[in-house]
Amino acid sequence: MISEPSRHCTVELQALPSRIGQVRRIISAQLRYWHLDPLIDHAALGVTELLTNVHRHAQPDKSCTVEIELLLERLTVSVHDHDPRLPTVRDADDSSTSGRGLALIAAVSESWGVRPRGGAGKIVWFTLPAPSLFAVQPPHSVYGATTDGPFDLSGIMSPEGVQPSVARSVSGPDGPGAADRR
């Protein structure tokens, strides 16, 4: 049996507001590189929420590690910090300006959780189902690639014995329409 290889990316940082956007862009770029574009929005949202929690709540420092790992068609995003206190999901009312981060992660992810690191902090993680990397993609129609365009030639009047033709553009080394300019 051939096993599917794991893909892994780690970023160490201080969870400061200026760094959160940078990490979100790094995660997005990595997912594009892995051809997991459909996961970018949910992964970026989740990592933003987790890093914001580290920035607001973690003690004694704001240093943390973000990891993303693709294994067996599951993307796991985790944030490790040095604060041993475990987060709790709060019931935020309509007028609250914060307190919805973990509920948001629960809403957009397949699963999530918290793991203590034996007095050395904790790991907060969530998973997203990855689209199959080997799924057959439906063919995309490209205008002009296999058609003559949106032309209905049935009503064209032409002299007897002459078939109507369709104008086509040919692009060569001189660029589109170069033959027309000569």
Short mmCIF file of N, CA and C in Angstrom, two decimals:
data_model
loop_
_atom_site.label_atom_id
_atom_site.label_comp_id
_atom_site.label_asym_id
_atom_site.label_seq_id
_atom_site.Cartn_x
_atom_site.Cartn_y
_atom_site.Cartn_z
N MET A 1 0.84 -1.17 0.00
CA MET A 1 0.00 0.00 0.00
C MET A 1 0.89 1.24 0.00
N ILE A 2 0.52 2.22 -0.80
CA ILE A 2 1.26 3.49 -0.84
C ILE A 2 0.51 4.49 0.01
N SER A 3 1.19 5.08 0.97
CA SER A 3 0.53 6.04 1.83
C SER A 3 0.68 7.44 1.24
N GLU A 4 -0.28 8.27 1.56
CA GLU A 4 -0.27 9.65 1.09
C GLU A 4 0.70 10.46 1.94
N PRO A 5 1.59 11.22 1.31
CA PRO A 5 2.55 11.99 2.10
C PRO A 5 1.87 13.14 2.84
N SER A 6 2.46 13.51 3.94
CA SER A 6 1.96 14.64 4.70
C SER A 6 2.60 15.92 4.18
N ARG A 7 1.90 17.00 4.29
CA ARG A 7 2.43 18.32 3.96
C ARG A 7 2.34 19.15 5.23
N HIS A 8 3.39 19.88 5.51
CA HIS A 8 3.50 20.55 6.79
C HIS A 8 4.15 21.92 6.63
N CYS A 9 3.65 22.91 7.36
CA CYS A 9 4.23 24.26 7.35
C CYS A 9 4.13 24.82 8.76
N THR A 10 5.21 25.44 9.24
CA THR A 10 5.26 26.00 10.59
C THR A 10 5.74 27.44 10.52
N VAL A 11 5.09 28.32 11.30
CA VAL A 11 5.48 29.72 11.39
C VAL A 11 5.55 30.09 12.87
N GLU A 12 6.70 30.60 13.31
CA GLU A 12 6.84 31.08 14.69
C GLU A 12 6.75 32.60 14.68
N LEU A 13 6.03 33.17 15.67
CA LEU A 13 5.82 34.61 15.68
C LEU A 13 5.41 35.12 17.04
N GLN A 14 5.41 36.43 17.16
CA GLN A 14 4.78 37.13 18.27
C GLN A 14 3.38 37.49 17.79
N ALA A 15 2.35 37.14 18.53
CA ALA A 15 0.97 37.39 18.11
C ALA A 15 0.61 38.85 18.33
N LEU A 16 1.15 39.68 17.48
CA LEU A 16 0.87 41.11 17.51
C LEU A 16 -0.02 41.43 16.31
N PRO A 17 -0.86 42.46 16.42
CA PRO A 17 -1.76 42.77 15.31
C PRO A 17 -1.05 42.92 13.96
N SER A 18 0.12 43.49 13.94
CA SER A 18 0.83 43.67 12.67
C SER A 18 1.28 42.36 12.07
N ARG A 19 1.48 41.35 12.86
CA ARG A 19 1.94 40.04 12.37
C ARG A 19 0.79 39.12 11.94
N ILE A 20 -0.39 39.34 12.48
CA ILE A 20 -1.52 38.46 12.19
C ILE A 20 -1.84 38.48 10.69
N GLY A 21 -1.88 39.65 10.08
CA GLY A 21 -2.14 39.74 8.64
C GLY A 21 -1.05 39.07 7.82
N GLN A 22 0.20 39.17 8.27
CA GLN A 22 1.30 38.52 7.56
C GLN A 22 1.15 37.00 7.60
N VAL A 23 0.80 36.47 8.75
CA VAL A 23 0.63 35.02 8.89
C VAL A 23 -0.56 34.56 8.04
N ARG A 24 -1.62 35.34 8.02
CA ARG A 24 -2.78 34.99 7.19
C ARG A 24 -2.36 34.91 5.71
N ARG A 25 -1.52 35.84 5.26
CA ARG A 25 -1.04 35.80 3.87
C ARG A 25 -0.12 34.60 3.63
N ILE A 26 0.71 34.25 4.61
CA ILE A 26 1.59 33.08 4.48
C ILE A 26 0.76 31.81 4.36
N ILE A 27 -0.24 31.67 5.22
CA ILE A 27 -1.10 30.49 5.19
C ILE A 27 -1.83 30.41 3.85
N SER A 28 -2.35 31.53 3.38
CA SER A 28 -3.06 31.56 2.10
C SER A 28 -2.14 31.15 0.95
N ALA A 29 -0.91 31.67 0.95
CA ALA A 29 0.04 31.32 -0.10
C ALA A 29 0.39 29.84 -0.06
N GLN A 30 0.57 29.30 1.14
CA GLN A 30 0.90 27.87 1.27
C GLN A 30 -0.24 27.01 0.76
N LEU A 31 -1.46 27.38 1.08
CA LEU A 31 -2.61 26.59 0.61
C LEU A 31 -2.76 26.69 -0.91
N ARG A 32 -2.48 27.86 -1.47
CA ARG A 32 -2.49 27.97 -2.94
C ARG A 32 -1.42 27.06 -3.55
N TYR A 33 -0.23 27.03 -2.94
CA TYR A 33 0.86 26.18 -3.42
C TYR A 33 0.46 24.70 -3.38
N TRP A 34 -0.30 24.32 -2.37
CA TRP A 34 -0.77 22.94 -2.24
C TRP A 34 -2.03 22.69 -3.07
N HIS A 35 -2.50 23.67 -3.81
CA HIS A 35 -3.71 23.58 -4.63
C HIS A 35 -4.95 23.35 -3.77
N LEU A 36 -5.00 24.01 -2.64
CA LEU A 36 -6.13 23.92 -1.72
C LEU A 36 -6.86 25.26 -1.62
N ASP A 37 -6.98 25.93 -2.73
CA ASP A 37 -7.61 27.25 -2.76
C ASP A 37 -8.98 27.32 -2.09
N PRO A 38 -9.83 26.28 -2.21
CA PRO A 38 -11.14 26.35 -1.57
C PRO A 38 -11.08 26.46 -0.04
N LEU A 39 -9.94 26.13 0.57
CA LEU A 39 -9.82 26.17 2.03
C LEU A 39 -9.27 27.49 2.56
N ILE A 40 -8.83 28.36 1.68
CA ILE A 40 -8.12 29.57 2.11
C ILE A 40 -8.98 30.44 3.03
N ASP A 41 -10.20 30.74 2.65
CA ASP A 41 -11.02 31.66 3.46
C ASP A 41 -11.25 31.14 4.87
N HIS A 42 -11.63 29.88 5.00
CA HIS A 42 -11.90 29.33 6.34
C HIS A 42 -10.62 29.18 7.16
N ALA A 43 -9.53 28.78 6.52
CA ALA A 43 -8.26 28.65 7.25
C ALA A 43 -7.76 30.01 7.70
N ALA A 44 -7.85 31.02 6.83
CA ALA A 44 -7.39 32.37 7.19
C ALA A 44 -8.25 32.95 8.31
N LEU A 45 -9.56 32.74 8.24
CA LEU A 45 -10.45 33.22 9.30
C LEU A 45 -10.12 32.55 10.63
N GLY A 46 -9.96 31.22 10.60
CA GLY A 46 -9.67 30.49 11.83
C GLY A 46 -8.34 30.88 12.45
N VAL A 47 -7.29 31.00 11.64
CA VAL A 47 -5.98 31.36 12.20
C VAL A 47 -6.01 32.79 12.73
N THR A 48 -6.77 33.66 12.10
CA THR A 48 -6.91 35.03 12.61
C THR A 48 -7.55 35.03 13.99
N GLU A 49 -8.60 34.24 14.15
CA GLU A 49 -9.27 34.17 15.46
C GLU A 49 -8.35 33.59 16.52
N LEU A 50 -7.62 32.53 16.20
CA LEU A 50 -6.73 31.92 17.19
C LEU A 50 -5.59 32.85 17.57
N LEU A 51 -5.01 33.55 16.59
CA LEU A 51 -3.92 34.48 16.90
C LEU A 51 -4.42 35.69 17.68
N THR A 52 -5.63 36.11 17.39
CA THR A 52 -6.22 37.22 18.15
C THR A 52 -6.41 36.81 19.61
N ASN A 53 -6.82 35.57 19.84
CA ASN A 53 -6.95 35.08 21.22
C ASN A 53 -5.60 35.07 21.93
N VAL A 54 -4.54 34.64 21.24
CA VAL A 54 -3.21 34.67 21.85
C VAL A 54 -2.84 36.11 22.19
N HIS A 55 -3.07 37.02 21.26
CA HIS A 55 -2.73 38.43 21.49
C HIS A 55 -3.48 38.99 22.70
N ARG A 56 -4.76 38.68 22.81
CA ARG A 56 -5.58 39.25 23.89
C ARG A 56 -5.40 38.57 25.23
N HIS A 57 -5.18 37.25 25.22
CA HIS A 57 -5.28 36.50 26.48
C HIS A 57 -4.02 35.81 26.96
N ALA A 58 -3.10 35.45 26.08
CA ALA A 58 -1.98 34.59 26.48
C ALA A 58 -1.01 35.29 27.42
N GLN A 59 -0.56 34.55 28.42
CA GLN A 59 0.43 35.01 29.39
C GLN A 59 1.48 33.92 29.50
N PRO A 60 2.67 34.07 29.74
CA PRO A 60 3.38 35.30 30.08
C PRO A 60 3.85 36.09 28.86
N ASP A 61 3.74 35.52 27.66
CA ASP A 61 4.21 36.26 26.48
C ASP A 61 3.26 35.99 25.31
N LYS A 62 3.52 36.63 24.20
CA LYS A 62 2.67 36.50 23.01
C LYS A 62 3.32 35.63 21.94
N SER A 63 4.42 34.95 22.29
CA SER A 63 5.07 34.10 21.28
C SER A 63 4.24 32.84 21.09
N CYS A 64 4.17 32.40 19.84
CA CYS A 64 3.39 31.22 19.51
C CYS A 64 3.90 30.61 18.21
N THR A 65 3.39 29.46 17.91
CA THR A 65 3.72 28.75 16.68
C THR A 65 2.43 28.36 15.98
N VAL A 66 2.35 28.69 14.69
CA VAL A 66 1.21 28.28 13.87
C VAL A 66 1.68 27.13 13.00
N GLU A 67 0.89 26.08 12.97
CA GLU A 67 1.22 24.94 12.11
C GLU A 67 0.01 24.61 11.25
N ILE A 68 0.28 24.29 10.00
CA ILE A 68 -0.75 23.71 9.14
C ILE A 68 -0.20 22.40 8.62
N GLU A 69 -1.06 21.39 8.61
CA GLU A 69 -0.64 20.08 8.13
C GLU A 69 -1.78 19.45 7.34
N LEU A 70 -1.44 18.97 6.16
CA LEU A 70 -2.39 18.23 5.34
C LEU A 70 -2.04 16.76 5.45
N LEU A 71 -2.98 15.99 5.95
CA LEU A 71 -2.76 14.56 6.13
C LEU A 71 -4.09 13.85 5.93
N LEU A 72 -4.09 12.88 5.02
CA LEU A 72 -5.28 12.06 4.76
C LEU A 72 -6.52 12.91 4.48
N GLU A 73 -6.37 13.86 3.58
CA GLU A 73 -7.45 14.73 3.12
C GLU A 73 -8.08 15.55 4.25
N ARG A 74 -7.29 15.88 5.26
CA ARG A 74 -7.72 16.76 6.34
C ARG A 74 -6.63 17.81 6.53
N LEU A 75 -7.03 19.06 6.55
CA LEU A 75 -6.10 20.14 6.87
C LEU A 75 -6.30 20.47 8.34
N THR A 76 -5.22 20.39 9.11
CA THR A 76 -5.27 20.77 10.51
C THR A 76 -4.48 22.06 10.68
N VAL A 77 -5.11 23.05 11.28
CA VAL A 77 -4.47 24.32 11.60
C VAL A 77 -4.40 24.40 13.11
N SER A 78 -3.21 24.64 13.66
CA SER A 78 -3.07 24.71 15.12
C SER A 78 -2.20 25.88 15.52
N VAL A 79 -2.48 26.40 16.71
CA VAL A 79 -1.68 27.48 17.30
C VAL A 79 -1.25 27.01 18.68
N HIS A 80 0.06 27.03 18.90
CA HIS A 80 0.66 26.63 20.18
C HIS A 80 1.09 27.92 20.89
N ASP A 81 0.69 28.10 22.13
CA ASP A 81 1.19 29.24 22.91
C ASP A 81 1.68 28.74 24.26
N HIS A 82 2.23 29.65 25.07
CA HIS A 82 2.84 29.26 26.35
C HIS A 82 1.92 29.38 27.55
N ASP A 83 0.69 29.80 27.35
CA ASP A 83 -0.26 29.98 28.46
C ASP A 83 -1.00 28.67 28.70
N PRO A 84 -0.89 28.10 29.91
CA PRO A 84 -1.55 26.81 30.18
C PRO A 84 -3.07 26.93 30.37
N ARG A 85 -3.59 28.14 30.53
CA ARG A 85 -5.04 28.30 30.72
C ARG A 85 -5.76 27.94 29.43
N LEU A 86 -6.79 27.11 29.54
CA LEU A 86 -7.54 26.67 28.37
C LEU A 86 -8.65 27.66 28.04
N PRO A 87 -8.88 27.90 26.76
CA PRO A 87 -9.95 28.84 26.39
C PRO A 87 -11.31 28.22 26.60
N THR A 88 -12.30 29.06 26.73
CA THR A 88 -13.67 28.59 26.88
C THR A 88 -14.55 29.29 25.85
N VAL A 89 -15.56 28.59 25.41
CA VAL A 89 -16.52 29.18 24.49
C VAL A 89 -17.51 29.98 25.32
N ARG A 90 -17.66 31.24 24.96
CA ARG A 90 -18.58 32.11 25.69
C ARG A 90 -19.85 32.32 24.88
N ASP A 91 -20.93 32.58 25.58
CA ASP A 91 -22.18 32.96 24.92
C ASP A 91 -22.20 34.48 24.83
N ALA A 92 -21.88 34.98 23.65
CA ALA A 92 -21.87 36.43 23.44
C ALA A 92 -23.27 36.87 23.05
N ASP A 93 -23.73 37.96 23.69
CA ASP A 93 -25.05 38.47 23.32
C ASP A 93 -24.92 39.39 22.10
N ASP A 94 -26.03 39.88 21.61
CA ASP A 94 -26.04 40.68 20.39
C ASP A 94 -25.22 41.96 20.49
N SER A 95 -25.06 42.50 21.69
CA SER A 95 -24.33 43.76 21.83
C SER A 95 -22.84 43.56 22.15
N SER A 96 -22.42 42.32 22.34
CA SER A 96 -21.01 42.04 22.65
C SER A 96 -20.13 42.36 21.45
N THR A 97 -18.95 42.92 21.72
CA THR A 97 -18.00 43.23 20.65
C THR A 97 -16.90 42.19 20.55
N SER A 98 -16.92 41.19 21.41
CA SER A 98 -15.93 40.12 21.35
C SER A 98 -16.54 38.87 21.96
N GLY A 99 -15.79 37.77 21.92
CA GLY A 99 -16.25 36.55 22.55
C GLY A 99 -16.86 35.54 21.60
N ARG A 100 -16.75 35.78 20.30
CA ARG A 100 -17.34 34.86 19.32
C ARG A 100 -16.31 34.03 18.57
N GLY A 101 -15.03 34.21 18.85
CA GLY A 101 -13.96 33.58 18.07
C GLY A 101 -14.05 32.07 18.00
N LEU A 102 -14.16 31.40 19.13
CA LEU A 102 -14.21 29.93 19.12
C LEU A 102 -15.53 29.42 18.53
N ALA A 103 -16.61 30.15 18.74
CA ALA A 103 -17.88 29.76 18.13
C ALA A 103 -17.79 29.89 16.61
N LEU A 104 -17.09 30.91 16.15
CA LEU A 104 -16.88 31.09 14.71
C LEU A 104 -16.05 29.95 14.13
N ILE A 105 -15.00 29.57 14.85
CA ILE A 105 -14.16 28.45 14.41
C ILE A 105 -15.00 27.17 14.36
N ALA A 106 -15.83 26.95 15.37
CA ALA A 106 -16.68 25.76 15.39
C ALA A 106 -17.64 25.76 14.19
N ALA A 107 -18.10 26.94 13.80
CA ALA A 107 -19.05 27.05 12.69
C ALA A 107 -18.43 26.77 11.33
N VAL A 108 -17.17 27.15 11.13
CA VAL A 108 -16.56 27.00 9.80
C VAL A 108 -15.69 25.76 9.66
N SER A 109 -15.42 25.08 10.77
CA SER A 109 -14.51 23.93 10.70
C SER A 109 -15.27 22.62 10.81
N GLU A 110 -14.56 21.55 10.46
CA GLU A 110 -15.12 20.22 10.60
C GLU A 110 -15.08 19.79 12.07
N SER A 111 -13.99 20.13 12.76
CA SER A 111 -13.83 19.84 14.18
C SER A 111 -12.79 20.80 14.74
N TRP A 112 -12.78 20.94 16.05
CA TRP A 112 -11.78 21.77 16.70
C TRP A 112 -11.61 21.30 18.13
N GLY A 113 -10.53 21.75 18.77
CA GLY A 113 -10.31 21.36 20.15
C GLY A 113 -9.11 22.05 20.75
N VAL A 114 -8.85 21.69 22.02
CA VAL A 114 -7.75 22.26 22.79
C VAL A 114 -7.01 21.11 23.45
N ARG A 115 -5.69 21.18 23.44
CA ARG A 115 -4.86 20.16 24.08
C ARG A 115 -3.84 20.84 24.98
N PRO A 116 -3.82 20.53 26.27
CA PRO A 116 -2.76 21.09 27.13
C PRO A 116 -1.41 20.48 26.76
N ARG A 117 -0.37 21.26 26.98
CA ARG A 117 1.00 20.78 26.69
C ARG A 117 1.78 20.59 27.98
N GLY A 118 1.19 19.93 28.95
CA GLY A 118 1.88 19.59 30.19
C GLY A 118 2.55 20.75 30.89
N GLY A 119 1.84 21.82 31.15
CA GLY A 119 2.42 22.97 31.84
C GLY A 119 3.22 23.90 30.94
N ALA A 120 3.42 23.51 29.70
CA ALA A 120 4.19 24.33 28.76
C ALA A 120 3.27 25.06 27.80
N GLY A 121 2.02 25.24 28.18
CA GLY A 121 1.09 25.95 27.31
C GLY A 121 0.00 25.04 26.79
N LYS A 122 -0.51 25.39 25.62
CA LYS A 122 -1.61 24.63 25.04
C LYS A 122 -1.54 24.72 23.52
N ILE A 123 -2.33 23.86 22.89
CA ILE A 123 -2.51 23.86 21.44
C ILE A 123 -4.00 23.97 21.18
N VAL A 124 -4.39 24.97 20.40
CA VAL A 124 -5.78 25.10 19.96
C VAL A 124 -5.76 24.79 18.46
N TRP A 125 -6.64 23.90 18.02
CA TRP A 125 -6.58 23.43 16.64
C TRP A 125 -7.98 23.34 16.04
N PHE A 126 -8.02 23.30 14.70
CA PHE A 126 -9.25 23.01 13.98
C PHE A 126 -8.90 22.28 12.69
N THR A 127 -9.87 21.54 12.16
CA THR A 127 -9.65 20.81 10.92
C THR A 127 -10.66 21.24 9.86
N LEU A 128 -10.21 21.12 8.62
CA LEU A 128 -11.05 21.39 7.46
C LEU A 128 -10.91 20.20 6.51
N PRO A 129 -12.00 19.75 5.92
CA PRO A 129 -11.88 18.66 4.95
C PRO A 129 -11.26 19.20 3.67
N ALA A 130 -10.26 18.52 3.17
CA ALA A 130 -9.58 18.96 1.95
C ALA A 130 -10.23 18.31 0.75
N PRO A 131 -10.37 19.08 -0.33
CA PRO A 131 -10.88 18.46 -1.55
C PRO A 131 -9.86 17.45 -2.05
N SER A 132 -10.33 16.40 -2.68
CA SER A 132 -9.42 15.38 -3.19
C SER A 132 -8.46 15.99 -4.19
N LEU A 133 -7.19 15.73 -4.00
CA LEU A 133 -6.18 16.29 -4.89
C LEU A 133 -6.20 15.59 -6.25
N PHE A 134 -6.84 14.43 -6.32
CA PHE A 134 -6.85 13.68 -7.57
C PHE A 134 -8.23 13.62 -8.20
N ALA A 135 -9.13 14.46 -7.72
CA ALA A 135 -10.48 14.47 -8.28
C ALA A 135 -10.42 14.99 -9.71
N VAL A 136 -11.27 14.42 -10.54
CA VAL A 136 -11.33 14.88 -11.92
C VAL A 136 -12.07 16.21 -11.94
N GLN A 137 -11.43 17.21 -12.49
CA GLN A 137 -12.03 18.53 -12.58
C GLN A 137 -12.92 18.59 -13.81
N PRO A 138 -14.09 19.24 -13.72
CA PRO A 138 -14.93 19.36 -14.90
C PRO A 138 -14.23 20.25 -15.93
N PRO A 139 -14.43 19.96 -17.20
CA PRO A 139 -13.78 20.78 -18.21
C PRO A 139 -14.35 22.19 -18.18
N HIS A 140 -13.49 23.15 -18.41
CA HIS A 140 -13.90 24.55 -18.46
C HIS A 140 -13.97 24.98 -19.91
N SER A 141 -15.09 25.57 -20.29
CA SER A 141 -15.20 26.08 -21.65
C SER A 141 -14.43 27.38 -21.75
N VAL A 142 -13.63 27.47 -22.75
CA VAL A 142 -12.88 28.70 -23.02
C VAL A 142 -13.39 29.22 -24.34
N TYR A 143 -13.92 30.41 -24.32
CA TYR A 143 -14.48 30.99 -25.53
C TYR A 143 -13.42 31.02 -26.63
N GLY A 144 -13.79 30.52 -27.78
CA GLY A 144 -12.90 30.55 -28.92
C GLY A 144 -11.99 29.35 -29.01
N ALA A 145 -11.87 28.57 -27.95
CA ALA A 145 -10.94 27.45 -27.98
C ALA A 145 -11.48 26.31 -28.84
N THR A 146 -12.77 26.03 -28.74
CA THR A 146 -13.32 24.91 -29.49
C THR A 146 -14.58 25.30 -30.24
N THR A 147 -14.92 26.57 -30.23
CA THR A 147 -16.15 27.01 -30.90
C THR A 147 -15.82 28.09 -31.91
N ASP A 148 -16.78 28.34 -32.76
CA ASP A 148 -16.65 29.45 -33.70
C ASP A 148 -17.26 30.71 -33.12
N GLY A 149 -17.70 30.66 -31.88
CA GLY A 149 -18.28 31.83 -31.24
C GLY A 149 -19.79 31.72 -31.19
N PRO A 150 -20.41 32.76 -30.72
CA PRO A 150 -21.87 32.74 -30.56
C PRO A 150 -22.57 33.16 -31.84
N PHE A 151 -22.13 32.63 -32.97
CA PHE A 151 -22.67 33.06 -34.26
C PHE A 151 -23.63 32.01 -34.81
N ASP A 152 -24.81 32.45 -35.17
CA ASP A 152 -25.77 31.57 -35.84
C ASP A 152 -25.64 31.86 -37.33
N LEU A 153 -25.03 30.95 -38.07
CA LEU A 153 -24.78 31.17 -39.49
C LEU A 153 -25.92 30.69 -40.37
N SER A 154 -26.98 30.14 -39.79
CA SER A 154 -28.04 29.57 -40.60
C SER A 154 -28.81 30.62 -41.40
N GLY A 155 -28.86 31.83 -40.91
CA GLY A 155 -29.64 32.86 -41.61
C GLY A 155 -28.83 33.73 -42.54
N ILE A 156 -27.56 33.44 -42.71
CA ILE A 156 -26.71 34.28 -43.55
C ILE A 156 -26.99 33.97 -45.02
N MET A 157 -27.22 35.03 -45.75
CA MET A 157 -27.45 34.89 -47.19
C MET A 157 -26.10 35.01 -47.88
N SER A 158 -25.81 34.11 -48.76
CA SER A 158 -24.57 34.18 -49.51
C SER A 158 -24.85 33.86 -50.96
N PRO A 159 -23.97 34.31 -51.83
CA PRO A 159 -24.16 33.98 -53.24
C PRO A 159 -24.20 32.47 -53.41
N GLU A 160 -24.94 32.03 -54.43
CA GLU A 160 -25.07 30.59 -54.67
C GLU A 160 -23.72 29.92 -54.84
N GLY A 161 -23.57 28.79 -54.13
CA GLY A 161 -22.35 28.00 -54.26
C GLY A 161 -21.21 28.45 -53.37
N VAL A 162 -21.37 29.57 -52.63
CA VAL A 162 -20.29 30.07 -51.77
C VAL A 162 -20.69 29.82 -50.33
N GLN A 163 -19.84 29.14 -49.59
CA GLN A 163 -20.10 28.86 -48.19
C GLN A 163 -19.69 30.06 -47.36
N PRO A 164 -20.50 30.46 -46.37
CA PRO A 164 -20.09 31.55 -45.49
C PRO A 164 -18.89 31.10 -44.65
N SER A 165 -18.02 32.02 -44.35
CA SER A 165 -16.86 31.70 -43.52
C SER A 165 -16.91 32.54 -42.26
N VAL A 166 -16.20 32.08 -41.28
CA VAL A 166 -16.14 32.76 -39.99
C VAL A 166 -14.78 33.43 -39.89
N ALA A 167 -14.77 34.71 -39.54
CA ALA A 167 -13.50 35.42 -39.38
C ALA A 167 -12.80 34.90 -38.14
N ARG A 168 -11.53 34.69 -38.24
CA ARG A 168 -10.74 34.23 -37.11
C ARG A 168 -9.53 35.14 -36.97
N SER A 169 -9.10 35.31 -35.74
CA SER A 169 -7.91 36.10 -35.47
C SER A 169 -6.75 35.15 -35.24
N VAL A 170 -5.63 35.46 -35.81
CA VAL A 170 -4.44 34.65 -35.62
C VAL A 170 -3.42 35.51 -34.93
N SER A 171 -2.86 35.00 -33.86
CA SER A 171 -1.85 35.74 -33.12
C SER A 171 -0.50 35.12 -33.40
N GLY A 172 0.39 35.90 -33.92
CA GLY A 172 1.73 35.43 -34.22
C GLY A 172 2.75 36.25 -33.48
N PRO A 173 4.01 36.21 -33.95
CA PRO A 173 5.07 36.92 -33.25
C PRO A 173 4.87 38.43 -33.25
N ASP A 174 4.06 38.92 -34.19
CA ASP A 174 3.84 40.37 -34.25
C ASP A 174 2.62 40.79 -33.44
N GLY A 175 1.96 39.85 -32.80
CA GLY A 175 0.81 40.17 -31.95
C GLY A 175 -0.49 39.99 -32.69
N PRO A 176 -1.62 40.11 -31.94
CA PRO A 176 -2.94 39.91 -32.53
C PRO A 176 -3.22 40.96 -33.60
N GLY A 177 -3.75 40.51 -34.70
CA GLY A 177 -4.16 41.44 -35.75
C GLY A 177 -3.02 42.02 -36.54
N ALA A 178 -1.81 41.51 -36.39
CA ALA A 178 -0.66 42.08 -37.10
C ALA A 178 -0.83 42.00 -38.60
N ALA A 179 -1.46 40.92 -39.08
CA ALA A 179 -1.65 40.78 -40.53
C ALA A 179 -2.58 41.84 -41.06
N ASP A 180 -3.53 42.29 -40.24
CA ASP A 180 -4.48 43.32 -40.67
C ASP A 180 -3.81 44.69 -40.80
N ARG A 181 -2.72 44.91 -40.10
CA ARG A 181 -2.05 46.21 -40.11
C ARG A 181 -1.05 46.32 -41.25
N ARG A 182 -0.79 45.24 -41.96
CA ARG A 182 0.23 45.26 -43.02
C ARG A 182 -0.29 45.81 -44.30
#
